[in-house]
Amino acid sequence: MNRIFLIGNLTRDPELTQTATGIAVCRFSLAVSRDYKSESGEKITDFFDCTAWRGLAETVAKYCRKGMKMAVEGSVGLRNYEDKNGVKRLAVDVTVSDVEFLSSKTDMDKIDPEYEATHQVPRKPAGNSQYGNYGNKQSGNSYSRQRPNYGNNGNGGADPDIPF
């Protein structure tokens, strides 16, 4: 199983592009602090290059900004390359399958006071939608895949088409 879960801060604004066939691609970098320090007492931080595709790419590009804290779920890929000095290097790439924004509006205002004016601020949906509240945390800023609320069809939860 190839799964990775990261929580960190964006090191730059996400870059949204499209493939030749029109598929949205968003690239960003996440700084993730380790829970221990080096021998000299310095904090150790790892940097991960992340790529989101399609609708998720558009969502990340629309709502995220440098410095924002976010959780990322995805799969890891390794890539060998040669740098400009001819040294062989290994890069770790994360293909993102899900994100959750962890910075509050107040946090974003501290990072960039013009944030709300330049970005649409996500709002929690009012009441029960047909999809229930799956994936919507208390902060209302989760963009997880949503599942239907099968038991809430307006007649007390009973569905006449289900025989049990």
PDB file of C-alpha atoms in Angstrom:
ATOM      1  CA  MET A   1       0.000   0.000   0.000  1.00  0.00           C
ATOM      2  CA  ASN A   2       1.423   3.383  -1.026  1.00  0.00           C
ATOM      3  CA  ARG A   3      -0.203   6.093   1.159  1.00  0.00           C
ATOM      4  CA  ILE A   4       1.228   9.185   2.764  1.00  0.00           C
ATOM      5  CA  PHE A   5      -0.360  11.667   5.165  1.00  0.00           C
ATOM      6  CA  LEU A   6       1.349  15.014   5.723  1.00  0.00           C
ATOM      7  CA  ILE A   7       0.553  18.132   7.715  1.00  0.00           C
ATOM      8  CA  GLY A   8       2.578  21.200   6.928  1.00  0.00           C
ATOM      9  CA  ASN A   9       2.684  24.712   5.519  1.00  0.00           C
ATOM     10  CA  LEU A  10       2.717  25.800   1.889  1.00  0.00           C
ATOM     11  CA  THR A  11       6.116  27.208   0.948  1.00  0.00           C
ATOM     12  CA  ARG A  12       4.745  29.170  -2.013  1.00  0.00           C
ATOM     13  CA  ASP A  13       1.438  29.960  -3.692  1.00  0.00           C
ATOM     14  CA  PRO A  14       0.126  26.932  -5.630  1.00  0.00           C
ATOM     15  CA  GLU A  15       0.723  27.001  -9.400  1.00  0.00           C
ATOM     16  CA  LEU A  16      -2.276  25.987 -11.522  1.00  0.00           C
ATOM     17  CA  THR A  17      -1.678  24.891 -15.115  1.00  0.00           C
ATOM     18  CA  GLN A  18      -3.395  22.644 -17.632  1.00  0.00           C
ATOM     19  CA  THR A  19      -2.176  19.690 -19.633  1.00  0.00           C
ATOM     20  CA  ALA A  20      -2.343  19.788 -23.434  1.00  0.00           C
ATOM     21  CA  THR A  21      -5.711  18.024 -23.161  1.00  0.00           C
ATOM     22  CA  GLY A  22      -7.118  20.613 -20.719  1.00  0.00           C
ATOM     23  CA  ILE A  23      -6.782  18.724 -17.416  1.00  0.00           C
ATOM     24  CA  ALA A  24      -6.088  20.997 -14.430  1.00  0.00           C
ATOM     25  CA  VAL A  25      -2.782  20.386 -12.596  1.00  0.00           C
ATOM     26  CA  CYS A  26      -1.762  22.208  -9.410  1.00  0.00           C
ATOM     27  CA  ARG A  27       1.790  22.009  -8.080  1.00  0.00           C
ATOM     28  CA  PHE A  28       2.798  23.164  -4.619  1.00  0.00           C
ATOM     29  CA  SER A  29       5.409  22.481  -1.970  1.00  0.00           C
ATOM     30  CA  LEU A  30       4.703  21.550   1.640  1.00  0.00           C
ATOM     31  CA  ALA A  31       7.142  22.145   4.529  1.00  0.00           C
ATOM     32  CA  VAL A  32       6.715  19.465   7.198  1.00  0.00           C
ATOM     33  CA  SER A  33       8.467  19.773  10.567  1.00  0.00           C
ATOM     34  CA  ARG A  34       9.798  16.672  12.267  1.00  0.00           C
ATOM     35  CA  ASP A  35       8.926  16.077  15.914  1.00  0.00           C
ATOM     36  CA  TYR A  36      12.570  16.136  17.010  1.00  0.00           C
ATOM     37  CA  LYS A  37      15.529  18.485  16.635  1.00  0.00           C
ATOM     38  CA  SER A  38      19.029  18.005  15.267  1.00  0.00           C
ATOM     39  CA  GLU A  39      22.045  17.488  17.543  1.00  0.00           C
ATOM     40  CA  SER A  40      22.645  21.245  17.429  1.00  0.00           C
ATOM     41  CA  GLY A  41      19.085  21.889  18.632  1.00  0.00           C
ATOM     42  CA  GLU A  42      17.737  23.113  15.293  1.00  0.00           C
ATOM     43  CA  LYS A  43      14.280  22.168  14.044  1.00  0.00           C
ATOM     44  CA  ILE A  44      14.371  19.727  11.119  1.00  0.00           C
ATOM     45  CA  THR A  45      12.000  20.407   8.222  1.00  0.00           C
ATOM     46  CA  ASP A  46      11.358  18.245   5.152  1.00  0.00           C
ATOM     47  CA  PHE A  47      10.008  19.661   1.899  1.00  0.00           C
ATOM     48  CA  PHE A  48       7.609  17.702  -0.309  1.00  0.00           C
ATOM     49  CA  ASP A  49       6.675  18.538  -3.899  1.00  0.00           C
ATOM     50  CA  CYS A  50       2.959  17.853  -4.319  1.00  0.00           C
ATOM     51  CA  THR A  51       0.738  17.577  -7.385  1.00  0.00           C
ATOM     52  CA  ALA A  52      -3.078  17.685  -7.383  1.00  0.00           C
ATOM     53  CA  TRP A  53      -5.200  16.945 -10.458  1.00  0.00           C
ATOM     54  CA  ARG A  54      -8.558  17.987 -11.912  1.00  0.00           C
ATOM     55  CA  GLY A  55     -11.145  19.461  -9.512  1.00  0.00           C
ATOM     56  CA  LEU A  56      -8.893  19.071  -6.499  1.00  0.00           C
ATOM     57  CA  ALA A  57      -6.200  21.047  -8.351  1.00  0.00           C
ATOM     58  CA  GLU A  58      -8.639  23.886  -8.987  1.00  0.00           C
ATOM     59  CA  THR A  59      -9.789  23.897  -5.346  1.00  0.00           C
ATOM     60  CA  VAL A  60      -6.231  24.042  -3.978  1.00  0.00           C
ATOM     61  CA  ALA A  61      -5.269  26.831  -6.385  1.00  0.00           C
ATOM     62  CA  LYS A  62      -8.423  28.788  -5.556  1.00  0.00           C
ATOM     63  CA  TYR A  63      -8.280  28.646  -1.758  1.00  0.00           C
ATOM     64  CA  CYS A  64      -4.623  28.156  -0.792  1.00  0.00           C
ATOM     65  CA  ARG A  65      -1.788  30.583  -0.321  1.00  0.00           C
ATOM     66  CA  LYS A  66       1.823  30.568   0.853  1.00  0.00           C
ATOM     67  CA  GLY A  67       2.067  29.967   4.613  1.00  0.00           C
ATOM     68  CA  MET A  68      -1.291  28.204   4.896  1.00  0.00           C
ATOM     69  CA  LYS A  69      -1.381  25.032   7.012  1.00  0.00           C
ATOM     70  CA  MET A  70      -2.936  22.018   5.342  1.00  0.00           C
ATOM     71  CA  ALA A  71      -3.224  18.252   5.581  1.00  0.00           C
ATOM     72  CA  VAL A  72      -2.447  16.257   2.448  1.00  0.00           C
ATOM     73  CA  GLU A  73      -3.204  12.620   1.650  1.00  0.00           C
ATOM     74  CA  GLY A  74      -1.752  10.912  -1.381  1.00  0.00           C
ATOM     75  CA  SER A  75       0.757   8.468  -2.800  1.00  0.00           C
ATOM     76  CA  VAL A  76       4.540   8.741  -3.026  1.00  0.00           C
ATOM     77  CA  GLY A  77       6.605   8.565  -6.188  1.00  0.00           C
ATOM     78  CA  LEU A  78      10.394   8.631  -6.469  1.00  0.00           C
ATOM     79  CA  ARG A  79      12.163  10.255  -9.387  1.00  0.00           C
ATOM     80  CA  ASN A  80      15.847  10.273 -10.327  1.00  0.00           C
ATOM     81  CA  TYR A  81      17.255  13.323 -12.059  1.00  0.00           C
ATOM     82  CA  GLU A  82      20.537  15.049 -12.718  1.00  0.00           C
ATOM     83  CA  ASP A  83      20.996  18.612 -11.450  1.00  0.00           C
ATOM     84  CA  LYS A  84      22.678  21.417 -13.391  1.00  0.00           C
ATOM     85  CA  ASN A  85      26.069  20.429 -11.938  1.00  0.00           C
ATOM     86  CA  GLY A  86      25.721  16.849 -13.177  1.00  0.00           C
ATOM     87  CA  VAL A  87      25.048  15.384  -9.716  1.00  0.00           C
ATOM     88  CA  LYS A  88      22.492  12.570  -9.610  1.00  0.00           C
ATOM     89  CA  ARG A  89      19.605  13.342  -7.246  1.00  0.00           C
ATOM     90  CA  LEU A  90      16.497  11.614  -5.954  1.00  0.00           C
ATOM     91  CA  ALA A  91      13.230  13.552  -5.649  1.00  0.00           C
ATOM     92  CA  VAL A  92      10.140  12.565  -3.653  1.00  0.00           C
ATOM     93  CA  ASP A  93       6.859  13.531  -5.318  1.00  0.00           C
ATOM     94  CA  VAL A  94       3.423  13.289  -3.699  1.00  0.00           C
ATOM     95  CA  THR A  95       0.384  12.769  -5.922  1.00  0.00           C
ATOM     96  CA  VAL A  96      -2.411  14.301  -3.854  1.00  0.00           C
ATOM     97  CA  SER A  97      -5.753  12.519  -3.508  1.00  0.00           C
ATOM     98  CA  ASP A  98      -7.272  14.621  -0.701  1.00  0.00           C
ATOM     99  CA  VAL A  99      -6.595  17.832   1.241  1.00  0.00           C
ATOM    100  CA  GLU A 100      -7.952  19.548   4.295  1.00  0.00           C
ATOM    101  CA  PHE A 101      -7.305  23.207   4.985  1.00  0.00           C
ATOM    102  CA  LEU A 102      -6.177  23.692   8.578  1.00  0.00           C
ATOM    103  CA  SER A 103      -5.590  27.453   8.655  1.00  0.00           C
ATOM    104  CA  SER A 104      -8.476  29.513   9.917  1.00  0.00           C
ATOM    105  CA  LYS A 105      -9.579  32.762   8.322  1.00  0.00           C
ATOM    106  CA  THR A 106      -7.931  34.576  11.243  1.00  0.00           C
ATOM    107  CA  ASP A 107      -4.648  32.771  10.530  1.00  0.00           C
ATOM    108  CA  MET A 108      -4.852  33.718   6.857  1.00  0.00           C
ATOM    109  CA  ASP A 109      -5.547  37.370   7.722  1.00  0.00           C
ATOM    110  CA  LYS A 110      -2.315  37.381   9.766  1.00  0.00           C
ATOM    111  CA  ILE A 111      -0.387  35.948   6.796  1.00  0.00           C
ATOM    112  CA  ASP A 112      -2.068  38.193   4.224  1.00  0.00           C
ATOM    113  CA  PRO A 113      -4.560  40.904   5.285  1.00  0.00           C
ATOM    114  CA  GLU A 114      -5.907  41.047   1.713  1.00  0.00           C
ATOM    115  CA  TYR A 115      -6.639  37.274   1.652  1.00  0.00           C
ATOM    116  CA  GLU A 116     -10.448  37.509   1.726  1.00  0.00           C
ATOM    117  CA  ALA A 117     -10.445  40.193  -0.965  1.00  0.00           C
ATOM    118  CA  THR A 118      -8.301  38.085  -3.304  1.00  0.00           C
ATOM    119  CA  HIS A 119      -9.752  34.619  -2.563  1.00  0.00           C
ATOM    120  CA  GLN A 120     -13.230  33.240  -2.108  1.00  0.00           C
ATOM    121  CA  VAL A 121     -13.405  32.201   1.536  1.00  0.00           C
ATOM    122  CA  PRO A 122     -14.989  28.740   1.923  1.00  0.00           C
ATOM    123  CA  ARG A 123     -18.279  28.709   3.835  1.00  0.00           C
ATOM    124  CA  LYS A 124     -19.924  25.801   5.625  1.00  0.00           C
ATOM    125  CA  PRO A 125     -23.124  24.707   3.862  1.00  0.00           C
ATOM    126  CA  ALA A 126     -26.310  25.569   5.752  1.00  0.00           C
ATOM    127  CA  GLY A 127     -28.462  22.721   7.064  1.00  0.00           C
ATOM    128  CA  ASN A 128     -28.510  19.158   5.794  1.00  0.00           C
ATOM    129  CA  SER A 129     -27.783  18.865   2.110  1.00  0.00           C
ATOM    130  CA  GLN A 130     -28.486  15.665   0.215  1.00  0.00           C
ATOM    131  CA  TYR A 131     -24.854  14.760   0.969  1.00  0.00           C
ATOM    132  CA  GLY A 132     -25.166  15.234   4.726  1.00  0.00           C
ATOM    133  CA  ASN A 133     -22.179  16.699   6.517  1.00  0.00           C
ATOM    134  CA  TYR A 134     -19.619  14.016   5.655  1.00  0.00           C
ATOM    135  CA  GLY A 135     -16.202  15.577   5.216  1.00  0.00           C
ATOM    136  CA  ASN A 136     -17.275  18.940   6.645  1.00  0.00           C
ATOM    137  CA  LYS A 137     -15.457  19.457   9.920  1.00  0.00           C
ATOM    138  CA  GLN A 138     -16.587  22.005  12.485  1.00  0.00           C
ATOM    139  CA  SER A 139     -14.439  24.648  10.806  1.00  0.00           C
ATOM    140  CA  GLY A 140     -16.323  24.021   7.551  1.00  0.00           C
ATOM    141  CA  ASN A 141     -13.193  24.042   5.420  1.00  0.00           C
ATOM    142  CA  SER A 142     -12.748  20.412   4.417  1.00  0.00           C
ATOM    143  CA  TYR A 143     -12.834  19.492   0.768  1.00  0.00           C
ATOM    144  CA  SER A 144     -12.927  15.734   1.148  1.00  0.00           C
ATOM    145  CA  ARG A 145     -14.928  13.563  -1.169  1.00  0.00           C
ATOM    146  CA  GLN A 146     -18.549  13.621  -0.018  1.00  0.00           C
ATOM    147  CA  ARG A 147     -20.806  10.625   0.471  1.00  0.00           C
ATOM    148  CA  PRO A 148     -24.604  10.625   0.128  1.00  0.00           C
ATOM    149  CA  ASN A 149     -26.689  10.682   3.309  1.00  0.00           C
ATOM    150  CA  TYR A 150     -28.762   7.610   2.441  1.00  0.00           C
ATOM    151  CA  GLY A 151     -30.930   7.610   5.576  1.00  0.00           C
ATOM    152  CA  ASN A 152     -32.205  11.196   5.274  1.00  0.00           C
ATOM    153  CA  ASN A 153     -34.819  11.293   2.522  1.00  0.00           C
ATOM    154  CA  GLY A 154     -37.377  13.507   4.278  1.00  0.00           C
ATOM    155  CA  ASN A 155     -39.631  10.735   5.671  1.00  0.00           C
ATOM    156  CA  GLY A 156     -37.895  10.022   8.958  1.00  0.00           C
ATOM    157  CA  GLY A 157     -35.080   8.011   7.437  1.00  0.00           C
ATOM    158  CA  ALA A 158     -37.158   5.076   6.207  1.00  0.00           C
ATOM    159  CA  ASP A 159     -36.725   4.292   2.538  1.00  0.00           C
ATOM    160  CA  PRO A 160     -39.675   2.354   1.074  1.00  0.00           C
ATOM    161  CA  ASP A 161     -37.477   0.825  -1.659  1.00  0.00           C
ATOM    162  CA  ILE A 162     -35.227  -0.971   0.848  1.00  0.00           C
ATOM    163  CA  PRO A 163     -36.859  -4.235   2.029  1.00  0.00           C
ATOM    164  CA  PHE A 164     -35.216  -4.319   5.482  1.00  0.00           C
TER     165      PHE A 164
END
